[in-house]
Amino acid sequence: MMLNKNHLNKTSILPEKVLQFGTGVLLRGLVDYFIDKANKNDVFNGSVVMVKTTGPDVSEFTQQDNLYTISVRGIENNQLIEEDIIIECLSRVLSSKTHWEEILKTAENPEIQIVVSNTTEAGLQYTEENVLEGCPDSYPGKLVAWLHRRYLTVKTETVVIPTELIVDNGKVLKDIVYQHISHNKLGEDFTKWLDKKVRFCSSLVDRIVPGKPNQEEAQKLFEKIGYTDNLIIKSEVYRLWAIEGENLEDILTFAEVDNGVKIAKNIEKYRELKLRLLNAPHSLLSGMAYLSGFKLVKDALNDEMMEKYITILMLTELGPAIPLDLDLKTIHRYGREVMDRFRNPYLEHQWISITLQYTLKMKARVIPLLLNYYKAFDTVPQYFARCFAAYLLFMKATKEVDGKYFGEYNGVEYPINCDSAGYFKSVWDNHNAHEVVTVVLKNKELWGTDLSLLHDFESNVESHLSNMQMLGVKDVVSALNVYA
């Protein structure tokens, strides 16, 4: 039997309070999850109008009375979590291709005070267009048209919260909106109303939502929950929606039911924690873990030696190097949450996938921590140095085929999907391991600075790289843990 409203005990329809641009799994697995949870706790008591911007067909939602299931799986506080939650907060799903006037009509509803979006990073770009002639192509264009209808009618205060993965996404979206207003000559009075009544709040979202289970897994889930759901999605337990702004609690009342929603004057702390204690260790460890024989992230966490290595790296070298004034308790608590996420038995996260654009990730996420560690302690971060040596070894391409590069370790070939792969092949082809370390560390174009100037870092990386070539990566990692 297909999931429908007959599976619910209640029939009441909540007033529409949120306009959501995007039907993707992240919004459904995070934003709608929070709103649904608040409704079930009798707090927010509002529904979501979802806008589909990728095509005209919304039948997959209407066939299920706009209901879907989130299958939450993972570890929280060392406890295994398994929850299957029917999300009931969607009132209707409209296509911008076929329901544009209906979407604009929602602007006349004073109860809708929240606009949320996730249109991918490419969606937050300015495209010159006439926003009042038919449905605009871009999301910012659609938003301007909607806000203009609101200005002409109810003029109600509105909070706009983009969730696209761009730093200061609220400010970026606001700037694009004002570009459209200028190009379309929508008037000074409209601009004044926007300045006074519309708040653009930057936000940061963090939850792994892999999407629909595979066919075999889905069938087992349907047998367990007692119905078929073509919209079912998987999600990890961890959730974060950090929203930047002040005096928002009266409108964003859903925030009070889950500590995963953070409303703060400045959300830089949450961005830095995610970048430096989730993304950075993922990137820094990927080559070392893969060359140590681990295919999946959770496999490394199930290995006692690797778990110890990762824990010490994160909490004693990366955490203290975060360039913010954070107390150790905050760092350790977040670090433990990350470890729970890494060891999630339900996620098939491959280390080799994390090596995509390895060098770019190292430069953006990892090297700032190395530099800050030296500022704070002026000594070699030993766990970091071994990871960097493994990165250099991973980037040793042994073959090039049609512009694609491959490395080989213990007789196994692997892809090097990095824009710097050609550079590293040239360096390895023309230098011995000792020289490779020197050449790469001195490359200011690669790192933005000369890393060979860091006290003893070069000699330590050289020693670790040499040992990894002789003894193997995993043995070098294990040797450090003996003395930890």
CSV table of C-alpha atoms in Angstrom, one decimal:
chain,number,residue,atom,x,y,z
A,1,MET,CA,0.0,0.0,0.0
A,2,MET,CA,1.3,3.5,-1.0
A,3,LEU,CA,1.9,6.0,1.8
A,4,ASN,CA,-1.1,8.5,2.0
A,5,LYS,CA,-3.0,10.5,4.5
A,6,ASN,CA,-4.9,7.4,5.7
A,7,HIS,CA,-1.6,6.5,7.5
A,8,LEU,CA,-2.0,9.5,9.8
A,9,ASN,CA,-4.1,9.8,12.9
A,10,LYS,CA,-5.0,13.4,12.3
A,11,THR,CA,-6.7,15.3,9.5
A,12,SER,CA,-6.2,18.9,10.5
A,13,ILE,CA,-4.5,21.2,7.9
A,14,LEU,CA,-2.0,23.7,9.3
A,15,PRO,CA,-1.8,27.2,7.8
A,16,GLU,CA,0.9,27.8,5.2
A,17,LYS,CA,3.8,29.7,6.8
A,18,VAL,CA,6.9,28.7,4.7
A,19,LEU,CA,7.6,29.1,0.9
A,20,GLN,CA,10.4,26.6,0.0
A,21,PHE,CA,12.2,26.8,-3.4
A,22,GLY,CA,13.6,23.3,-4.0
A,23,THR,CA,12.4,19.8,-3.6
A,24,GLY,CA,15.9,18.2,-3.0
A,25,VAL,CA,16.8,15.7,-0.3
A,26,LEU,CA,18.8,18.2,1.8
A,27,LEU,CA,15.8,20.5,2.3
A,28,ARG,CA,13.5,17.6,2.8
A,29,GLY,CA,15.9,15.9,5.2
A,30,LEU,CA,16.8,18.9,7.2
A,31,VAL,CA,14.6,22.0,7.0
A,32,ASP,CA,11.3,20.1,6.6
A,33,TYR,CA,12.4,17.7,9.3
A,34,PHE,CA,12.8,20.6,11.8
A,35,ILE,CA,9.5,22.2,10.8
A,36,ASP,CA,7.7,18.8,11.0
A,37,LYS,CA,9.2,18.1,14.4
A,38,ALA,CA,8.1,21.5,15.7
A,39,ASN,CA,4.5,20.9,14.5
A,40,LYS,CA,4.4,17.6,16.2
A,41,ASN,CA,5.5,19.3,19.4
A,42,ASP,CA,2.6,21.9,18.9
A,43,VAL,CA,5.1,24.7,18.5
A,44,PHE,CA,5.4,26.1,15.0
A,45,ASN,CA,2.0,24.9,13.7
A,46,GLY,CA,2.6,25.8,10.1
A,47,SER,CA,3.0,24.0,6.7
A,48,VAL,CA,5.3,24.4,3.8
A,49,VAL,CA,4.5,25.3,0.2
A,50,MET,CA,7.2,23.6,-1.8
A,51,VAL,CA,8.2,24.9,-5.2
A,52,LYS,CA,9.7,22.6,-7.8
A,53,THR,CA,11.9,24.5,-10.3
A,54,THR,CA,13.3,21.6,-12.3
A,55,GLY,CA,10.2,20.4,-14.2
A,56,PRO,CA,6.4,20.5,-14.4
A,57,ASP,CA,5.6,17.1,-12.9
A,58,VAL,CA,4.7,17.1,-9.2
A,59,SER,CA,2.7,13.8,-9.3
A,60,GLU,CA,5.2,11.9,-7.2
A,61,PHE,CA,4.2,14.2,-4.3
A,62,THR,CA,0.4,14.4,-5.0
A,63,GLN,CA,0.1,10.6,-5.3
A,64,GLN,CA,1.3,10.4,-1.7
A,65,ASP,CA,-0.7,13.4,-0.4
A,66,ASN,CA,2.6,15.3,-0.1
A,67,LEU,CA,3.8,12.9,2.6
A,68,TYR,CA,7.2,11.1,2.7
A,69,THR,CA,9.4,9.2,5.1
A,70,ILE,CA,12.8,10.0,6.5
A,71,SER,CA,14.8,6.9,7.5
A,72,VAL,CA,17.2,8.3,10.1
A,73,ARG,CA,20.2,6.0,10.8
A,74,GLY,CA,23.4,6.5,12.7
A,75,ILE,CA,25.1,7.0,16.1
A,76,GLU,CA,24.4,9.7,18.7
A,77,ASN,CA,26.1,9.7,22.1
A,78,ASN,CA,27.4,6.1,21.4
A,79,GLN,CA,23.8,5.0,20.9
A,80,LEU,CA,22.6,3.4,17.6
A,81,ILE,CA,19.6,5.4,16.3
A,82,GLU,CA,17.0,3.9,13.9
A,83,GLU,CA,13.9,6.1,13.3
A,84,ASP,CA,11.4,6.2,10.4
A,85,ILE,CA,9.5,9.4,10.5
A,86,ILE,CA,6.6,10.4,8.2
A,87,ILE,CA,7.0,14.1,7.3
A,88,GLU,CA,3.6,15.8,7.3
A,89,CYS,CA,4.5,19.5,6.9
A,90,LEU,CA,4.1,19.9,3.2
A,91,SER,CA,0.7,21.5,2.2
A,92,ARG,CA,1.3,21.4,-1.5
A,93,VAL,CA,4.0,21.1,-4.2
A,94,LEU,CA,3.8,23.6,-7.0
A,95,SER,CA,5.9,23.7,-10.2
A,96,SER,CA,7.3,27.0,-11.3
A,97,LYS,CA,6.8,25.8,-14.9
A,98,THR,CA,3.0,25.4,-14.6
A,99,HIS,CA,1.9,27.0,-11.3
A,100,TRP,CA,3.7,30.4,-11.4
A,101,GLU,CA,0.7,32.6,-10.8
A,102,GLU,CA,-0.3,30.3,-7.9
A,103,ILE,CA,3.2,30.6,-6.5
A,104,LEU,CA,3.0,34.4,-6.7
A,105,LYS,CA,-0.4,34.3,-5.0
A,106,THR,CA,1.3,32.9,-1.9
A,107,ALA,CA,3.0,36.3,-1.5
A,108,GLU,CA,-0.4,37.7,-0.6
A,109,ASN,CA,-0.7,35.4,2.4
A,110,PRO,CA,0.5,37.4,5.5
A,111,GLU,CA,1.0,34.1,7.4
A,112,ILE,CA,3.9,33.1,5.0
A,113,GLN,CA,6.8,34.9,6.6
A,114,ILE,CA,9.7,32.6,5.8
A,115,VAL,CA,11.3,31.9,2.3
A,116,VAL,CA,13.9,29.1,2.2
A,117,SER,CA,15.9,27.9,-0.8
A,118,ASN,CA,18.4,25.3,-1.9
A,119,THR,CA,19.0,25.7,-5.6
A,120,THR,CA,22.7,24.6,-5.7
A,121,GLU,CA,25.6,27.0,-5.6
A,122,ALA,CA,25.0,27.8,-9.3
A,123,GLY,CA,21.5,29.0,-8.4
A,124,LEU,CA,22.8,32.1,-6.5
A,125,GLN,CA,24.1,34.0,-9.5
A,126,TYR,CA,22.9,37.1,-11.3
A,127,THR,CA,21.3,36.6,-14.7
A,128,GLU,CA,19.9,39.6,-16.4
A,129,GLU,CA,16.2,39.1,-17.1
A,130,ASN,CA,12.8,40.8,-16.9
A,131,VAL,CA,11.4,39.4,-13.6
A,132,LEU,CA,7.8,40.6,-14.1
A,133,GLU,CA,7.2,39.0,-17.5
A,134,GLY,CA,6.2,35.4,-16.9
A,135,CYS,CA,8.2,33.1,-14.6
A,136,PRO,CA,11.9,34.2,-14.3
A,137,ASP,CA,14.5,31.6,-15.1
A,138,SER,CA,16.7,32.2,-12.1
A,139,TYR,CA,15.9,31.6,-8.4
A,140,PRO,CA,16.8,35.2,-7.4
A,141,GLY,CA,14.6,36.5,-10.3
A,142,LYS,CA,11.7,34.4,-9.0
A,143,LEU,CA,12.3,35.7,-5.5
A,144,VAL,CA,12.2,39.4,-6.7
A,145,ALA,CA,9.0,38.8,-8.5
A,146,TRP,CA,7.5,37.2,-5.4
A,147,LEU,CA,8.7,40.0,-3.1
A,148,HIS,CA,7.3,42.6,-5.5
A,149,ARG,CA,3.9,40.9,-5.4
A,150,ARG,CA,4.1,41.0,-1.6
A,151,TYR,CA,5.1,44.7,-1.7
A,152,LEU,CA,2.0,45.5,-3.8
A,153,THR,CA,-0.3,43.5,-1.5
A,154,VAL,CA,0.2,42.7,2.2
A,155,LYS,CA,3.7,44.2,2.7
A,156,THR,CA,4.2,41.7,5.6
A,157,GLU,CA,7.6,41.3,7.2
A,158,THR,CA,9.6,38.4,5.6
A,159,VAL,CA,12.7,36.4,6.5
A,160,VAL,CA,14.6,35.0,3.5
A,161,ILE,CA,17.0,32.1,4.4
A,162,PRO,CA,19.1,30.6,1.6
A,163,THR,CA,20.8,27.3,2.4
A,164,GLU,CA,23.1,27.0,-0.6
A,165,LEU,CA,26.7,26.1,0.3
A,166,ILE,CA,28.2,29.6,-0.2
A,167,VAL,CA,29.8,31.7,2.5
A,168,ASP,CA,27.5,34.6,3.5
A,169,ASN,CA,24.8,33.2,1.2
A,170,GLY,CA,22.3,35.7,2.6
A,171,LYS,CA,24.4,38.7,1.6
A,172,VAL,CA,25.1,37.2,-1.8
A,173,LEU,CA,21.4,36.6,-2.5
A,174,LYS,CA,20.5,40.1,-1.2
A,175,ASP,CA,23.1,41.7,-3.6
A,176,ILE,CA,21.6,39.8,-6.5
A,177,VAL,CA,18.1,40.8,-5.6
A,178,TYR,CA,19.1,44.5,-5.6
A,179,GLN,CA,20.8,44.1,-9.0
A,180,HIS,CA,17.4,42.8,-10.4
A,181,ILE,CA,15.5,45.7,-8.8
A,182,SER,CA,17.9,48.2,-10.4
A,183,HIS,CA,17.8,46.5,-13.8
A,184,ASN,CA,14.0,46.1,-13.8
A,185,LYS,CA,13.5,49.7,-12.5
A,186,LEU,CA,11.2,48.5,-9.7
A,187,GLY,CA,11.3,51.8,-7.9
A,188,GLU,CA,12.8,53.4,-4.8
A,189,ASP,CA,9.7,52.7,-2.7
A,190,PHE,CA,10.0,49.0,-3.3
A,191,THR,CA,13.7,49.2,-2.3
A,192,LYS,CA,12.8,51.1,0.9
A,193,TRP,CA,10.2,48.5,1.8
A,194,LEU,CA,12.8,45.7,1.3
A,195,ASP,CA,15.3,47.5,3.5
A,196,LYS,CA,12.8,47.8,6.3
A,197,LYS,CA,10.7,44.6,6.1
A,198,VAL,CA,12.8,41.9,4.4
A,199,ARG,CA,15.7,40.2,6.2
A,200,PHE,CA,18.2,38.1,4.3
A,201,CYS,CA,19.8,35.7,6.8
A,202,SER,CA,22.9,33.7,5.9
A,203,SER,CA,22.8,30.1,7.0
A,204,LEU,CA,24.9,27.0,7.2
A,205,VAL,CA,23.4,23.5,6.8
A,206,ASP,CA,25.0,20.3,7.6
A,207,ARG,CA,23.4,16.8,7.4
A,208,ILE,CA,24.3,13.9,5.2
A,209,VAL,CA,21.2,12.9,3.3
A,210,PRO,CA,22.2,10.3,0.8
A,211,GLY,CA,18.7,10.2,-0.8
A,212,LYS,CA,16.6,7.2,-1.7
A,213,PRO,CA,17.8,3.7,-0.5
A,214,ASN,CA,18.7,1.2,-3.1
A,215,GLN,CA,16.0,-1.3,-4.2
A,216,GLU,CA,17.0,-4.1,-1.9
A,217,GLU,CA,17.3,-1.8,1.1
A,218,ALA,CA,14.0,0.0,0.3
A,219,GLN,CA,12.1,-3.2,0.1
A,220,LYS,CA,13.3,-4.2,3.6
A,221,LEU,CA,12.3,-0.8,4.9
A,222,PHE,CA,8.8,-1.0,3.3
A,223,GLU,CA,8.3,-4.4,4.9
A,224,LYS,CA,9.3,-2.9,8.3
A,225,ILE,CA,7.2,0.2,8.1
A,226,GLY,CA,4.2,-1.4,6.4
A,227,TYR,CA,3.8,0.8,3.3
A,228,THR,CA,5.5,1.7,0.1
A,229,ASP,CA,7.0,5.2,-0.2
A,230,ASN,CA,8.5,6.4,-3.5
A,231,LEU,CA,9.8,9.6,-1.8
A,232,ILE,CA,11.5,7.9,1.1
A,233,ILE,CA,15.0,9.3,1.9
A,234,LYS,CA,17.8,8.2,4.2
A,235,SER,CA,19.5,10.6,6.6
A,236,GLU,CA,22.2,10.5,9.2
A,237,VAL,CA,21.3,11.4,12.8
A,238,TYR,CA,23.5,14.6,13.0
A,239,ARG,CA,21.8,17.8,11.9
A,240,LEU,CA,22.7,21.5,11.9
A,241,TRP,CA,21.0,24.6,10.6
A,242,ALA,CA,22.9,27.7,11.8
A,243,ILE,CA,21.0,30.9,10.9
A,244,GLU,CA,22.6,34.3,11.2
A,245,GLY,CA,20.5,37.1,12.6
A,246,GLU,CA,19.0,38.7,15.7
A,247,ASN,CA,15.4,38.9,17.0
A,248,LEU,CA,14.3,36.0,14.7
A,249,GLU,CA,12.8,33.7,17.4
A,250,ASP,CA,9.3,35.1,17.1
A,251,ILE,CA,9.1,34.1,13.5
A,252,LEU,CA,11.4,31.0,13.5
A,253,THR,CA,9.6,29.4,16.4
A,254,PHE,CA,10.5,25.9,15.1
A,255,ALA,CA,14.0,26.5,16.3
A,256,GLU,CA,13.1,25.8,20.0
A,257,VAL,CA,12.3,22.1,19.5
A,258,ASP,CA,15.7,20.9,18.3
A,259,ASN,CA,19.2,22.0,19.3
A,260,GLY,CA,20.3,21.3,15.8
A,261,VAL,CA,18.8,24.8,14.9
A,262,LYS,CA,21.2,27.6,16.0
A,263,ILE,CA,20.2,31.2,15.7
A,264,ALA,CA,23.1,33.5,16.3
A,265,LYS,CA,24.3,37.0,15.6
A,266,ASN,CA,27.4,35.5,13.9
A,267,ILE,CA,27.6,31.9,12.6
A,268,GLU,CA,31.3,31.9,11.8
A,269,LYS,CA,32.0,29.6,14.7
A,270,TYR,CA,29.7,26.9,13.2
A,271,ARG,CA,31.3,27.4,9.7
A,272,GLU,CA,34.8,27.1,11.1
A,273,LEU,CA,34.0,24.0,13.1
A,274,LYS,CA,32.5,22.3,10.1
A,275,LEU,CA,35.3,23.3,7.8
A,276,ARG,CA,38.2,22.5,10.2
A,277,LEU,CA,36.9,19.5,12.2
A,278,LEU,CA,34.8,17.8,9.6
A,279,ASN,CA,35.9,18.8,6.1
A,280,ALA,CA,39.6,19.2,7.0
A,281,PRO,CA,40.2,15.8,8.6
A,282,HIS,CA,38.2,14.1,5.9
A,283,SER,CA,40.5,15.7,3.3
A,284,LEU,CA,43.8,15.4,5.3
A,285,LEU,CA,43.2,11.7,6.1
A,286,SER,CA,41.8,10.5,2.8
A,287,GLY,CA,45.0,9.5,1.1
A,288,MET,CA,46.5,8.0,4.3
A,289,ALA,CA,43.4,6.0,5.1
A,290,TYR,CA,43.1,4.7,1.5
A,291,LEU,CA,46.8,3.7,1.3
A,292,SER,CA,46.4,2.0,4.6
A,293,GLY,CA,43.9,-0.3,3.1
A,294,PHE,CA,40.6,1.2,4.2
A,295,LYS,CA,37.9,1.7,1.5
A,296,LEU,CA,35.2,3.2,3.6
A,297,VAL,CA,35.4,5.9,6.3
A,298,LYS,CA,33.5,3.7,8.8
A,299,ASP,CA,36.1,0.9,8.2
A,300,ALA,CA,38.9,3.2,9.4
A,301,LEU,CA,36.9,4.1,12.6
A,302,ASN,CA,36.3,0.4,13.3
A,303,ASP,CA,40.1,-0.1,13.4
A,304,GLU,CA,41.4,0.7,16.9
A,305,MET,CA,44.7,2.0,15.7
A,306,MET,CA,43.1,4.4,13.1
A,307,GLU,CA,40.4,5.5,15.5
A,308,LYS,CA,43.1,6.5,18.0
A,309,TYR,CA,45.1,8.3,15.3
A,310,ILE,CA,42.1,10.3,14.0
A,311,THR,CA,41.0,11.2,17.5
A,312,ILE,CA,44.4,12.6,18.5
A,313,LEU,CA,44.9,14.4,15.1
A,314,MET,CA,41.5,16.1,15.5
A,315,LEU,CA,41.5,17.0,19.1
A,316,THR,CA,45.2,17.9,19.8
A,317,GLU,CA,46.4,19.3,16.4
A,318,LEU,CA,43.5,20.5,14.3
A,319,GLY,CA,41.1,21.6,17.0
A,320,PRO,CA,43.6,23.9,18.8
A,321,ALA,CA,44.6,25.4,15.4
A,322,ILE,CA,41.1,26.7,14.5
A,323,PRO,CA,41.6,30.4,14.0
A,324,LEU,CA,38.8,31.4,16.5
A,325,ASP,CA,38.7,31.9,20.2
A,326,LEU,CA,36.9,28.6,21.0
A,327,ASP,CA,37.1,26.8,24.3
A,328,LEU,CA,38.3,23.2,24.4
A,329,LYS,CA,34.9,21.9,25.6
A,330,THR,CA,33.3,23.2,22.4
A,331,ILE,CA,36.0,21.7,20.3
A,332,HIS,CA,35.9,18.3,22.0
A,333,ARG,CA,32.1,18.1,21.9
A,334,TYR,CA,32.0,18.8,18.2
A,335,GLY,CA,34.9,16.4,17.7
A,336,ARG,CA,33.0,13.6,19.3
A,337,GLU,CA,30.0,14.3,17.1
A,338,VAL,CA,32.2,14.2,14.1
A,339,MET,CA,33.6,10.8,15.2
A,340,ASP,CA,30.1,9.5,15.6
A,341,ARG,CA,29.4,10.6,12.0
A,342,PHE,CA,32.5,9.1,10.7
A,343,ARG,CA,31.7,5.7,12.2
A,344,ASN,CA,28.0,5.6,11.1
A,345,PRO,CA,27.5,2.0,10.0
A,346,TYR,CA,24.7,3.0,7.6
A,347,LEU,CA,26.8,5.3,5.4
A,348,GLU,CA,29.0,4.0,2.5
A,349,HIS,CA,31.4,6.9,2.3
A,350,GLN,CA,34.5,6.0,0.3
A,351,TRP,CA,37.9,7.5,1.1
A,352,ILE,CA,38.8,7.5,-2.6
A,353,SER,CA,35.8,9.8,-3.3
A,354,ILE,CA,37.1,12.3,-0.7
A,355,THR,CA,40.4,12.6,-2.7
A,356,LEU,CA,38.5,14.4,-5.5
A,357,GLN,CA,40.4,17.7,-6.0
A,358,TYR,CA,42.7,16.6,-3.2
A,359,THR,CA,45.1,19.5,-3.6
A,360,LEU,CA,42.5,22.2,-3.8
A,361,LYS,CA,40.8,20.9,-0.6
A,362,MET,CA,44.2,20.7,1.2
A,363,LYS,CA,44.9,24.3,0.3
A,364,ALA,CA,41.5,25.7,1.3
A,365,ARG,CA,40.6,23.5,4.3
A,366,VAL,CA,43.9,22.1,5.8
A,367,ILE,CA,46.9,24.4,5.2
A,368,PRO,CA,45.3,27.3,7.2
A,369,LEU,CA,45.3,25.0,10.2
A,370,LEU,CA,48.9,24.0,9.7
A,371,LEU,CA,49.9,27.7,9.6
A,372,ASN,CA,47.9,28.5,12.6
A,373,TYR,CA,49.3,25.6,14.6
A,374,TYR,CA,52.8,27.0,14.0
A,375,LYS,CA,51.7,30.4,15.1
A,376,ALA,CA,50.3,28.9,18.3
A,377,PHE,CA,53.0,26.3,19.1
A,378,ASP,CA,56.0,26.7,16.7
A,379,THR,CA,56.5,23.0,16.5
A,380,VAL,CA,55.8,20.1,14.2
A,381,PRO,CA,52.2,18.6,14.4
A,382,GLN,CA,53.4,15.0,14.1
A,383,TYR,CA,50.0,13.4,13.1
A,384,PHE,CA,49.5,16.2,10.5
A,385,ALA,CA,53.0,15.6,9.1
A,386,ARG,CA,52.4,11.9,8.5
A,387,CYS,CA,49.1,12.7,6.7
A,388,PHE,CA,50.9,15.2,4.5
A,389,ALA,CA,53.5,12.6,3.6
A,390,ALA,CA,50.8,10.2,2.7
A,391,TYR,CA,49.2,12.9,0.5
A,392,LEU,CA,52.4,13.3,-1.4
A,393,LEU,CA,52.7,9.5,-1.9
A,394,PHE,CA,49.0,9.3,-3.0
A,395,MET,CA,49.7,12.0,-5.6
A,396,LYS,CA,52.5,9.9,-7.2
A,397,ALA,CA,51.0,9.1,-10.6
A,398,THR,CA,52.4,6.1,-12.3
A,399,LYS,CA,50.3,6.3,-15.4
A,400,GLU,CA,48.5,8.8,-17.6
A,401,VAL,CA,45.7,7.8,-20.1
A,402,ASP,CA,44.0,10.4,-22.2
A,403,GLY,CA,44.6,13.1,-19.6
A,404,LYS,CA,43.6,11.0,-16.7
A,405,TYR,CA,46.1,10.0,-14.0
A,406,PHE,CA,46.5,6.9,-12.0
A,407,GLY,CA,48.6,5.9,-9.0
A,408,GLU,CA,49.5,2.4,-7.8
A,409,TYR,CA,50.0,1.1,-4.3
A,410,ASN,CA,50.6,-2.5,-3.2
A,411,GLY,CA,49.8,-3.6,-6.8
A,412,VAL,CA,46.4,-1.8,-6.8
A,413,GLU,CA,45.7,1.0,-9.3
A,414,TYR,CA,43.6,4.0,-8.3
A,415,PRO,CA,42.5,7.2,-9.9
A,416,ILE,CA,44.0,10.6,-9.0
A,417,ASN,CA,41.1,13.0,-9.7
A,418,CYS,CA,42.9,16.2,-9.0
A,419,ASP,CA,43.6,19.2,-11.2
A,420,SER,CA,47.2,19.2,-9.9
A,421,ALA,CA,47.8,15.5,-10.9
A,422,GLY,CA,49.9,16.5,-14.0
A,423,TYR,CA,52.1,18.8,-11.9
A,424,PHE,CA,52.7,16.0,-9.3
A,425,LYS,CA,53.5,13.5,-12.0
A,426,SER,CA,56.1,15.8,-13.4
A,427,VAL,CA,57.6,16.4,-10.0
A,428,TRP,CA,57.8,12.7,-9.1
A,429,ASP,CA,59.2,11.8,-12.6
A,430,ASN,CA,62.1,14.3,-12.2
A,431,HIS,CA,63.0,14.1,-8.5
A,432,ASN,CA,63.6,11.6,-5.8
A,433,ALA,CA,61.4,11.5,-2.7
A,434,HIS,CA,63.6,13.9,-0.7
A,435,GLU,CA,63.5,16.4,-3.5
A,436,VAL,CA,59.8,16.0,-4.1
A,437,VAL,CA,59.1,17.2,-0.5
A,438,THR,CA,61.3,20.3,-1.0
A,439,VAL,CA,59.9,21.2,-4.4
A,440,VAL,CA,56.2,20.8,-3.3
A,441,LEU,CA,56.6,22.6,0.0
A,442,LYS,CA,58.3,25.6,-1.7
A,443,ASN,CA,55.6,26.0,-4.3
A,444,LYS,CA,54.0,29.3,-3.3
A,445,GLU,CA,51.6,29.1,-6.3
A,446,LEU,CA,50.3,25.8,-4.9
A,447,TRP,CA,49.9,26.8,-1.3
A,448,GLY,CA,50.0,30.6,-1.2
A,449,THR,CA,53.1,30.5,1.0
A,450,ASP,CA,56.5,28.7,1.3
A,451,LEU,CA,55.7,25.7,3.6
A,452,SER,CA,59.4,24.8,3.8
A,453,LEU,CA,60.0,27.8,6.1
A,454,LEU,CA,57.9,26.0,8.8
A,455,HIS,CA,60.4,24.9,11.5
A,456,ASP,CA,61.3,21.2,11.0
A,457,PHE,CA,58.2,20.4,9.0
A,458,GLU,CA,60.1,19.6,5.8
A,459,SER,CA,62.5,17.2,7.5
A,460,ASN,CA,59.7,15.4,9.3
A,461,VAL,CA,57.6,15.0,6.1
A,462,GLU,CA,60.7,13.7,4.3
A,463,SER,CA,61.4,11.1,7.0
A,464,HIS,CA,57.7,9.9,7.1
A,465,LEU,CA,57.5,9.7,3.3
A,466,SER,CA,60.7,7.6,3.2
A,467,ASN,CA,59.5,5.3,5.9
A,468,MET,CA,56.1,4.9,4.1
A,469,GLN,CA,57.9,3.9,0.9
A,470,MET,CA,60.0,1.3,2.8
A,471,LEU,CA,57.6,0.0,5.4
A,472,GLY,CA,54.1,0.9,4.2
A,473,VAL,CA,51.7,3.6,5.2
A,474,LYS,CA,49.8,1.7,7.8
A,475,ASP,CA,53.0,0.6,9.6
A,476,VAL,CA,54.2,4.3,9.8
A,477,VAL,CA,50.8,5.3,11.2
A,478,SER,CA,50.9,2.5,13.8
A,479,ALA,CA,54.4,3.4,14.9
A,480,LEU,CA,53.3,6.9,16.0
A,481,ASN,CA,50.4,5.5,18.0
A,482,VAL,CA,52.8,3.4,20.1
A,483,TYR,CA,54.1,6.6,21.7
A,484,ALA,CA,50.8,8.5,21.9
